Amino acid sequence: MSPGIDALLEQARAGLHRLTPQQTVEAVRGGALLVDTRTELQRREQGDLPGAVVIDRTVLEWRLDPASAWRIPEATGYDREIVLVCRQGYSSSLAAASLQTLGLRRATDMIGGVDAWLAAGLPTTDRPADIRP
């Protein structure tokens, strides 16, 4: 019998040092890579985050693994701090745990997702999103 998604989410989060929206801003100022995994529709509805790189969840591990032939230039090493965001902070927790399994030990996510970002009054940007296919 399956333990269920709630248990899987709890297990994923147990290994993460999750950040608040304000802590995320500070982490990015300190050099962390902010990765937005929301869908195009969600980004259209909520707006894009300043400085975020948009990576579809289906290719996330390939783009961020420094040993991958399909990595993005920002995937510079396994010590790189990476903060994932999604709409509400659920799928980003699972994705961050997956990245940690790859060896990206400083991968984490933002508590509450972009909903929390907006509730905190943090800005979105009108600039085109930095989409990495």
PDB file of N, CA and C in Angstrom, residues 8 16 23 28 34 50 54 59-60 78 82-84 87 105 110 126:
ATOM      1  N   LEU A   8       4.890  11.473   1.318  1.00  0.00           N
ATOM      2  CA  LEU A   8       5.993  11.762   0.399  1.00  0.00           C
ATOM      3  C   LEU A   8       6.434  13.214   0.530  1.00  0.00           C
ATOM      4  N   LEU A  16      14.900  19.484   3.639  1.00  0.00           N
ATOM      5  CA  LEU A  16      15.058  20.822   3.064  1.00  0.00           C
ATOM      6  C   LEU A  16      15.126  21.885   4.155  1.00  0.00           C
ATOM      7  N   GLN A  23      13.443  35.581   2.732  1.00  0.00           N
ATOM      8  CA  GLN A  23      14.721  34.858   2.766  1.00  0.00           C
ATOM      9  C   GLN A  23      15.164  34.486   1.353  1.00  0.00           C
ATOM     10  N   VAL A  28      18.916  35.134  -3.163  1.00  0.00           N
ATOM     11  CA  VAL A  28      19.221  35.510  -4.552  1.00  0.00           C
ATOM     12  C   VAL A  28      20.239  36.650  -4.569  1.00  0.00           C
ATOM     13  N   LEU A  34      17.506  31.292  -8.572  1.00  0.00           N
ATOM     14  CA  LEU A  34      16.060  31.195  -8.389  1.00  0.00           C
ATOM     15  C   LEU A  34      15.466  30.538  -9.629  1.00  0.00           C
ATOM     16  N   PRO A  50      11.388  38.550 -10.583  1.00  0.00           N
ATOM     17  CA  PRO A  50      12.639  39.169 -11.025  1.00  0.00           C
ATOM     18  C   PRO A  50      13.829  38.237 -10.782  1.00  0.00           C
ATOM     19  N   VAL A  54      13.277  30.246 -15.697  1.00  0.00           N
ATOM     20  CA  VAL A  54      12.114  29.375 -15.819  1.00  0.00           C
ATOM     21  C   VAL A  54      12.553  28.064 -16.461  1.00  0.00           C
ATOM     22  N   VAL A  59      12.117  18.764 -17.259  1.00  0.00           N
ATOM     23  CA  VAL A  59      13.541  18.708 -17.619  1.00  0.00           C
ATOM     24  C   VAL A  59      14.444  19.286 -16.529  1.00  0.00           C
ATOM     25  N   LEU A  60      13.885  19.546 -15.376  1.00  0.00           N
ATOM     26  CA  LEU A  60      14.594  20.245 -14.304  1.00  0.00           C
ATOM     27  C   LEU A  60      15.931  19.590 -13.938  1.00  0.00           C
ATOM     28  N   TYR A  78      27.866  21.308  -7.655  1.00  0.00           N
ATOM     29  CA  TYR A  78      26.917  20.692  -6.735  1.00  0.00           C
ATOM     30  C   TYR A  78      26.720  21.492  -5.453  1.00  0.00           C
ATOM     31  N   ILE A  82      20.298  26.633  -4.852  1.00  0.00           N
ATOM     32  CA  ILE A  82      19.193  26.697  -5.799  1.00  0.00           C
ATOM     33  C   ILE A  82      17.899  26.773  -5.016  1.00  0.00           C
ATOM     34  N   VAL A  83      17.070  27.767  -5.331  1.00  0.00           N
ATOM     35  CA  VAL A  83      15.772  27.910  -4.684  1.00  0.00           C
ATOM     36  C   VAL A  83      14.697  27.739  -5.746  1.00  0.00           C
ATOM     37  N   LEU A  84      13.872  26.719  -5.571  1.00  0.00           N
ATOM     38  CA  LEU A  84      12.786  26.449  -6.506  1.00  0.00           C
ATOM     39  C   LEU A  84      11.500  27.100  -6.028  1.00  0.00           C
ATOM     40  N   ARG A  87       3.683  27.437  -7.721  1.00  0.00           N
ATOM     41  CA  ARG A  87       2.547  28.291  -7.380  1.00  0.00           C
ATOM     42  C   ARG A  87       2.312  28.378  -5.867  1.00  0.00           C
ATOM     43  N   ARG A 105      23.118  19.463  -2.871  1.00  0.00           N
ATOM     44  CA  ARG A 105      22.755  19.470  -1.462  1.00  0.00           C
ATOM     45  C   ARG A 105      22.155  20.773  -0.969  1.00  0.00           C
ATOM     46  N   MET A 110      10.791  27.551  -1.776  1.00  0.00           N
ATOM     47  CA  MET A 110      10.221  28.681  -1.057  1.00  0.00           C
ATOM     48  C   MET A 110       8.871  28.291  -0.464  1.00  0.00           C
ATOM     49  N   ASP A 126       7.942  43.022 -15.404  1.00  0.00           N
ATOM     50  CA  ASP A 126       7.322  43.113 -16.728  1.00  0.00           C
ATOM     51  C   ASP A 126       8.275  42.643 -17.821  1.00  0.00           C
TER      52      ASP A 126
END
